[in-house]
Amino acid sequence: MNRTTKIIALILGAMVLTLAAFLGGFAVSQIMFIGENSRMAQNAQLTREVSELFNLMQREALDPPSETTATVGALNGLLRSNDDHYARFLTEEELERYTESMQGAFGGIGVLLGESEGTTFVLQVYEDTPAERAGIQEGDYFYGVDGETRDDWLISDLSSRVRGEVGTDVEITMVRPWDEDTMPASMEHHLGEPFTVTVTRDIIQTPVTEVEMFDDKVGYVRLFEFNLRATDELREDIEGLIEDGAEALILDLRNNPGGDLNQAIGVASLFIEEGPIVQIDSAAMSQPEILNVRGSSLSQQLPLVVLTNGNSASASEIVAAAIQDHERGIVVGTDTFGKASVQSQIPFRRGAAFMTTAQYLTAFGRVIDDVGNEPDIEVEMSIADAAEIETDKQLQRAIEEANDKQR
């Protein structure tokens, strides 16, 4: 091939490559255009069908919804259409109440809530509160509020209805689990008949922690939930126990439903001096994001025992699993709840959408979603046993382990 032929061949090759690139780009743009058109068509169909259903309800329903309630209902339905059980839409008013609850002060009845099998129950009744005075007990399931009954109350829905202006009444219908020793043998379920109480709302300052000293050298702190004060108050309590002579620590995360992810990292960082606390995995990431120790650890790193049970969820599981992964302490109790998902608060309209945007893995990458975190030492116990320190088998075992591990 002579020089002229080579030049022509190169020019033709370049033209072919240019044409191929143009056609490839055109094809990609066409695919993107078709895909975008398809999504727009689907959105238009969704909007049309929702509008048609709303108009049908206005004509035919015995009690037609207003535009506001229909919009909120539609948003909640859409958020949970992918079986995201933790998703919900909060109106501006509901969001304000949620923010108040995270800060720890609000007008309510005085209970800590948990979710199980798609509905809400009482994890803890705080002392000297309207709920305690009305006879509500730990383990009671919510069935109705002000005459509206449901089998599947979400915590967010229930909280927005139970909270309200101080001094006003709220009528609550509960279902109490039967004690296994007294439940009629003919019954196939463990729940009794619904009962209704009237509770007068009051200012509720939820406790973040509860502190004890056992055997004059085992410091005990129970953390109720991971609200915005959790890390600071826990640090203050533990430093106080150390000053009082504690030589080992027990962190009680039983019945702790979780809360703020940053607080989980902060609490774990009190005990772990360096390294990962949790890994976050989402569709937007090619690899999990590793979140490391944040802030300073406690002044003294005493032997540590962590208590968990089946109601220890979310942030509680992050902390317990991190302490386990780093071999910083031992976990006593039962498997945790297994809620290893991350809900993000995303501003939307006049409110916020909460949806599951990621799942978390433990500090060293263990999967615990829908499985839970296993304790190092398993101790089964009934709710009745937890009522007294002397009969609390899990706590007694934790005290025993803490005494054994003192320096």
PDB file of C-alpha atoms in Angstrom, residues 93-261:
ATOM      1  CA  GLU A  93     -47.930  19.816  62.083  1.00  0.00           C
ATOM      2  CA  GLU A  94     -46.896  16.155  62.433  1.00  0.00           C
ATOM      3  CA  LEU A  95     -43.311  17.027  61.550  1.00  0.00           C
ATOM      4  CA  GLU A  96     -43.256  19.673  64.284  1.00  0.00           C
ATOM      5  CA  ARG A  97     -44.443  17.115  66.845  1.00  0.00           C
ATOM      6  CA  TYR A  98     -41.875  14.593  65.630  1.00  0.00           C
ATOM      7  CA  THR A  99     -39.109  17.180  66.032  1.00  0.00           C
ATOM      8  CA  GLU A 100     -40.333  17.951  69.546  1.00  0.00           C
ATOM      9  CA  SER A 101     -40.226  14.255  70.460  1.00  0.00           C
ATOM     10  CA  MET A 102     -36.635  13.966  69.225  1.00  0.00           C
ATOM     11  CA  GLN A 103     -35.707  16.912  71.427  1.00  0.00           C
ATOM     12  CA  GLY A 104     -37.278  15.144  74.389  1.00  0.00           C
ATOM     13  CA  ALA A 105     -40.039  17.544  75.548  1.00  0.00           C
ATOM     14  CA  PHE A 106     -43.679  17.622  74.400  1.00  0.00           C
ATOM     15  CA  GLY A 107     -47.308  17.423  75.481  1.00  0.00           C
ATOM     16  CA  GLY A 108     -48.240  13.763  75.647  1.00  0.00           C
ATOM     17  CA  ILE A 109     -49.053  10.792  77.876  1.00  0.00           C
ATOM     18  CA  GLY A 110     -45.617   9.465  78.931  1.00  0.00           C
ATOM     19  CA  VAL A 111     -44.840   6.232  77.104  1.00  0.00           C
ATOM     20  CA  LEU A 112     -42.008   4.934  74.929  1.00  0.00           C
ATOM     21  CA  LEU A 113     -43.353   3.274  71.782  1.00  0.00           C
ATOM     22  CA  GLY A 114     -42.225   0.298  69.752  1.00  0.00           C
ATOM     23  CA  GLU A 115     -43.462  -1.437  66.601  1.00  0.00           C
ATOM     24  CA  SER A 116     -44.063  -5.168  66.262  1.00  0.00           C
ATOM     25  CA  GLU A 117     -45.908  -7.173  63.611  1.00  0.00           C
ATOM     26  CA  GLY A 118     -47.097  -4.013  61.894  1.00  0.00           C
ATOM     27  CA  THR A 119     -48.550  -2.203  64.882  1.00  0.00           C
ATOM     28  CA  THR A 120     -47.490  -0.114  67.896  1.00  0.00           C
ATOM     29  CA  PHE A 121     -47.157  -1.177  71.512  1.00  0.00           C
ATOM     30  CA  VAL A 122     -45.846   0.245  74.795  1.00  0.00           C
ATOM     31  CA  LEU A 123     -42.166  -0.400  75.430  1.00  0.00           C
ATOM     32  CA  GLN A 124     -41.961   1.672  78.595  1.00  0.00           C
ATOM     33  CA  VAL A 125     -44.317   3.639  80.835  1.00  0.00           C
ATOM     34  CA  TYR A 126     -42.492   6.550  82.469  1.00  0.00           C
ATOM     35  CA  GLU A 127     -43.015   7.152  86.172  1.00  0.00           C
ATOM     36  CA  ASP A 128     -45.479   9.763  87.402  1.00  0.00           C
ATOM     37  CA  THR A 129     -47.010  10.398  83.977  1.00  0.00           C
ATOM     38  CA  PRO A 130     -50.616  10.442  82.718  1.00  0.00           C
ATOM     39  CA  ALA A 131     -50.152   6.982  81.170  1.00  0.00           C
ATOM     40  CA  GLU A 132     -49.040   5.447  84.462  1.00  0.00           C
ATOM     41  CA  ARG A 133     -51.911   7.101  86.321  1.00  0.00           C
ATOM     42  CA  ALA A 134     -54.379   5.776  83.725  1.00  0.00           C
ATOM     43  CA  GLY A 135     -53.168   2.200  84.233  1.00  0.00           C
ATOM     44  CA  ILE A 136     -51.409   1.684  80.881  1.00  0.00           C
ATOM     45  CA  GLN A 137     -48.740  -1.006  81.187  1.00  0.00           C
ATOM     46  CA  GLU A 138     -45.618  -2.114  79.348  1.00  0.00           C
ATOM     47  CA  GLY A 139     -46.572  -4.527  76.567  1.00  0.00           C
ATOM     48  CA  ASP A 140     -50.051  -3.060  75.913  1.00  0.00           C
ATOM     49  CA  TYR A 141     -50.944  -2.752  72.221  1.00  0.00           C
ATOM     50  CA  PHE A 142     -52.681   0.334  70.812  1.00  0.00           C
ATOM     51  CA  TYR A 143     -55.982  -0.412  69.138  1.00  0.00           C
ATOM     52  CA  GLY A 144     -57.822   2.917  68.985  1.00  0.00           C
ATOM     53  CA  VAL A 145     -57.480   6.667  69.523  1.00  0.00           C
ATOM     54  CA  ASP A 146     -60.524   8.906  70.031  1.00  0.00           C
ATOM     55  CA  GLY A 147     -62.844   6.290  68.556  1.00  0.00           C
ATOM     56  CA  GLU A 148     -60.800   5.400  65.481  1.00  0.00           C
ATOM     57  CA  THR A 149     -59.676   1.765  65.676  1.00  0.00           C
ATOM     58  CA  ARG A 150     -56.965   0.044  63.628  1.00  0.00           C
ATOM     59  CA  ASP A 151     -54.999  -3.173  63.704  1.00  0.00           C
ATOM     60  CA  ASP A 152     -51.910  -1.573  62.157  1.00  0.00           C
ATOM     61  CA  TRP A 153     -50.990   1.694  63.852  1.00  0.00           C
ATOM     62  CA  LEU A 154     -47.652   3.164  62.771  1.00  0.00           C
ATOM     63  CA  ILE A 155     -45.705   4.996  65.454  1.00  0.00           C
ATOM     64  CA  SER A 156     -45.779   8.230  63.449  1.00  0.00           C
ATOM     65  CA  ASP A 157     -49.580   8.098  62.995  1.00  0.00           C
ATOM     66  CA  LEU A 158     -50.205   7.210  66.604  1.00  0.00           C
ATOM     67  CA  SER A 159     -47.827   9.808  68.025  1.00  0.00           C
ATOM     68  CA  SER A 160     -49.410  12.652  66.084  1.00  0.00           C
ATOM     69  CA  ARG A 161     -52.834  11.731  67.512  1.00  0.00           C
ATOM     70  CA  VAL A 162     -51.830  11.017  71.093  1.00  0.00           C
ATOM     71  CA  ARG A 163     -49.786  14.180  71.499  1.00  0.00           C
ATOM     72  CA  GLY A 164     -51.592  17.468  71.787  1.00  0.00           C
ATOM     73  CA  GLU A 165     -52.346  20.502  73.893  1.00  0.00           C
ATOM     74  CA  VAL A 166     -51.522  20.125  77.568  1.00  0.00           C
ATOM     75  CA  GLY A 167     -54.649  19.632  79.699  1.00  0.00           C
ATOM     76  CA  THR A 168     -56.757  18.105  76.933  1.00  0.00           C
ATOM     77  CA  ASP A 169     -58.041  14.521  77.028  1.00  0.00           C
ATOM     78  CA  VAL A 170     -57.360  11.691  74.619  1.00  0.00           C
ATOM     79  CA  GLU A 171     -59.359   8.456  74.656  1.00  0.00           C
ATOM     80  CA  ILE A 172     -57.127   5.454  74.041  1.00  0.00           C
ATOM     81  CA  THR A 173     -58.186   1.859  73.450  1.00  0.00           C
ATOM     82  CA  MET A 174     -55.576  -0.748  74.336  1.00  0.00           C
ATOM     83  CA  VAL A 175     -55.260  -4.507  74.080  1.00  0.00           C
ATOM     84  CA  ARG A 176     -53.253  -6.225  76.827  1.00  0.00           C
ATOM     85  CA  PRO A 177     -51.379  -9.495  76.240  1.00  0.00           C
ATOM     86  CA  TRP A 178     -52.524 -12.356  78.426  1.00  0.00           C
ATOM     87  CA  ASP A 179     -50.041 -13.662  80.945  1.00  0.00           C
ATOM     88  CA  GLU A 180     -49.131 -17.208  79.886  1.00  0.00           C
ATOM     89  CA  ASP A 181     -49.958 -18.477  83.371  1.00  0.00           C
ATOM     90  CA  THR A 182     -53.510 -17.077  83.354  1.00  0.00           C
ATOM     91  CA  MET A 183     -54.470 -17.253  79.655  1.00  0.00           C
ATOM     92  CA  PRO A 184     -57.498 -19.547  79.069  1.00  0.00           C
ATOM     93  CA  ALA A 185     -56.391 -22.805  77.458  1.00  0.00           C
ATOM     94  CA  SER A 186     -59.072 -22.508  74.777  1.00  0.00           C
ATOM     95  CA  MET A 187     -57.636 -19.257  73.425  1.00  0.00           C
ATOM     96  CA  GLU A 188     -55.484 -19.416  70.300  1.00  0.00           C
ATOM     97  CA  HIS A 189     -53.985 -15.954  70.738  1.00  0.00           C
ATOM     98  CA  HIS A 190     -52.220 -14.114  73.518  1.00  0.00           C
ATOM     99  CA  LEU A 191     -54.218 -10.861  73.433  1.00  0.00           C
ATOM    100  CA  GLY A 192     -57.112 -10.019  75.710  1.00  0.00           C
ATOM    101  CA  GLU A 193     -60.197  -7.909  75.036  1.00  0.00           C
ATOM    102  CA  PRO A 194     -59.812  -4.190  74.185  1.00  0.00           C
ATOM    103  CA  PHE A 195     -60.240  -1.718  77.041  1.00  0.00           C
ATOM    104  CA  THR A 196     -60.506   2.073  76.890  1.00  0.00           C
ATOM    105  CA  VAL A 197     -58.958   4.711  79.160  1.00  0.00           C
ATOM    106  CA  THR A 198     -59.146   8.490  79.119  1.00  0.00           C
ATOM    107  CA  VAL A 199     -55.760  10.165  79.535  1.00  0.00           C
ATOM    108  CA  THR A 200     -55.173  13.864  80.204  1.00  0.00           C
ATOM    109  CA  ARG A 201     -52.150  15.155  78.295  1.00  0.00           C
ATOM    110  CA  ASP A 202     -49.343  16.799  80.223  1.00  0.00           C
ATOM    111  CA  ILE A 203     -45.856  18.160  79.600  1.00  0.00           C
ATOM    112  CA  ILE A 204     -43.633  15.111  79.215  1.00  0.00           C
ATOM    113  CA  GLN A 205     -39.917  15.442  79.762  1.00  0.00           C
ATOM    114  CA  THR A 206     -38.763  12.024  78.664  1.00  0.00           C
ATOM    115  CA  PRO A 207     -35.806  10.653  80.573  1.00  0.00           C
ATOM    116  CA  VAL A 208     -32.842   9.798  78.368  1.00  0.00           C
ATOM    117  CA  THR A 209     -31.025   7.631  80.869  1.00  0.00           C
ATOM    118  CA  GLU A 210     -31.428   5.829  84.170  1.00  0.00           C
ATOM    119  CA  VAL A 211     -28.391   5.347  86.429  1.00  0.00           C
ATOM    120  CA  GLU A 212     -27.595   2.839  89.199  1.00  0.00           C
ATOM    121  CA  MET A 213     -24.533   1.501  91.009  1.00  0.00           C
ATOM    122  CA  PHE A 214     -24.450  -2.210  91.854  1.00  0.00           C
ATOM    123  CA  ASP A 215     -22.102  -3.805  94.385  1.00  0.00           C
ATOM    124  CA  ASP A 216     -20.462  -0.380  94.857  1.00  0.00           C
ATOM    125  CA  LYS A 217     -18.332  -0.898  91.724  1.00  0.00           C
ATOM    126  CA  VAL A 218     -20.538  -1.806  88.758  1.00  0.00           C
ATOM    127  CA  GLY A 219     -21.918   1.304  87.061  1.00  0.00           C
ATOM    128  CA  TYR A 220     -25.234   0.771  85.268  1.00  0.00           C
ATOM    129  CA  VAL A 221     -26.808   3.112  82.694  1.00  0.00           C
ATOM    130  CA  ARG A 222     -30.014   2.425  80.827  1.00  0.00           C
ATOM    131  CA  LEU A 223     -30.406   4.391  77.591  1.00  0.00           C
ATOM    132  CA  PHE A 224     -34.090   4.726  76.681  1.00  0.00           C
ATOM    133  CA  GLU A 225     -33.739   6.070  73.139  1.00  0.00           C
ATOM    134  CA  PHE A 226     -31.287   7.774  70.812  1.00  0.00           C
ATOM    135  CA  ASN A 227     -32.722  11.276  70.820  1.00  0.00           C
ATOM    136  CA  LEU A 228     -30.641  14.409  70.320  1.00  0.00           C
ATOM    137  CA  ARG A 229     -29.437  14.417  73.943  1.00  0.00           C
ATOM    138  CA  ALA A 230     -28.351  10.773  74.104  1.00  0.00           C
ATOM    139  CA  THR A 231     -24.572  11.027  73.661  1.00  0.00           C
ATOM    140  CA  ASP A 232     -24.086  14.051  75.923  1.00  0.00           C
ATOM    141  CA  GLU A 233     -26.229  12.704  78.771  1.00  0.00           C
ATOM    142  CA  LEU A 234     -24.736   9.217  78.555  1.00  0.00           C
ATOM    143  CA  ARG A 235     -21.212  10.651  78.720  1.00  0.00           C
ATOM    144  CA  GLU A 236     -22.120  12.774  81.742  1.00  0.00           C
ATOM    145  CA  ASP A 237     -23.742   9.826  83.541  1.00  0.00           C
ATOM    146  CA  ILE A 238     -20.843   7.446  82.948  1.00  0.00           C
ATOM    147  CA  GLU A 239     -18.213   9.994  83.955  1.00  0.00           C
ATOM    148  CA  GLY A 240     -20.223  10.501  87.159  1.00  0.00           C
ATOM    149  CA  LEU A 241     -20.278   6.741  87.821  1.00  0.00           C
ATOM    150  CA  ILE A 242     -16.517   6.553  87.280  1.00  0.00           C
ATOM    151  CA  GLU A 243     -16.004   9.394  89.763  1.00  0.00           C
ATOM    152  CA  ASP A 244     -18.158   7.455  92.246  1.00  0.00           C
ATOM    153  CA  GLY A 245     -15.868   4.445  91.965  1.00  0.00           C
ATOM    154  CA  ALA A 246     -17.262   2.314  89.122  1.00  0.00           C
ATOM    155  CA  GLU A 247     -14.762  -0.299  87.963  1.00  0.00           C
ATOM    156  CA  ALA A 248     -16.962  -1.820  85.237  1.00  0.00           C
ATOM    157  CA  LEU A 249     -19.973  -0.643  83.215  1.00  0.00           C
ATOM    158  CA  ILE A 250     -23.305  -2.038  82.045  1.00  0.00           C
ATOM    159  CA  LEU A 251     -25.052  -0.306  79.129  1.00  0.00           C
ATOM    160  CA  ASP A 252     -28.707  -1.379  79.000  1.00  0.00           C
ATOM    161  CA  LEU A 253     -30.189  -1.076  75.494  1.00  0.00           C
ATOM    162  CA  ARG A 254     -33.166  -3.347  76.111  1.00  0.00           C
ATOM    163  CA  ASN A 255     -36.453  -2.018  74.724  1.00  0.00           C
ATOM    164  CA  ASN A 256     -34.551   0.854  73.092  1.00  0.00           C
ATOM    165  CA  PRO A 257     -36.249   1.410  69.694  1.00  0.00           C
ATOM    166  CA  GLY A 258     -33.355   3.445  68.266  1.00  0.00           C
ATOM    167  CA  GLY A 259     -33.477   6.970  66.911  1.00  0.00           C
ATOM    168  CA  ASP A 260     -30.899   9.292  65.425  1.00  0.00           C
ATOM    169  CA  LEU A 261     -28.045   7.648  63.469  1.00  0.00           C
TER     170      LEU A 261
END
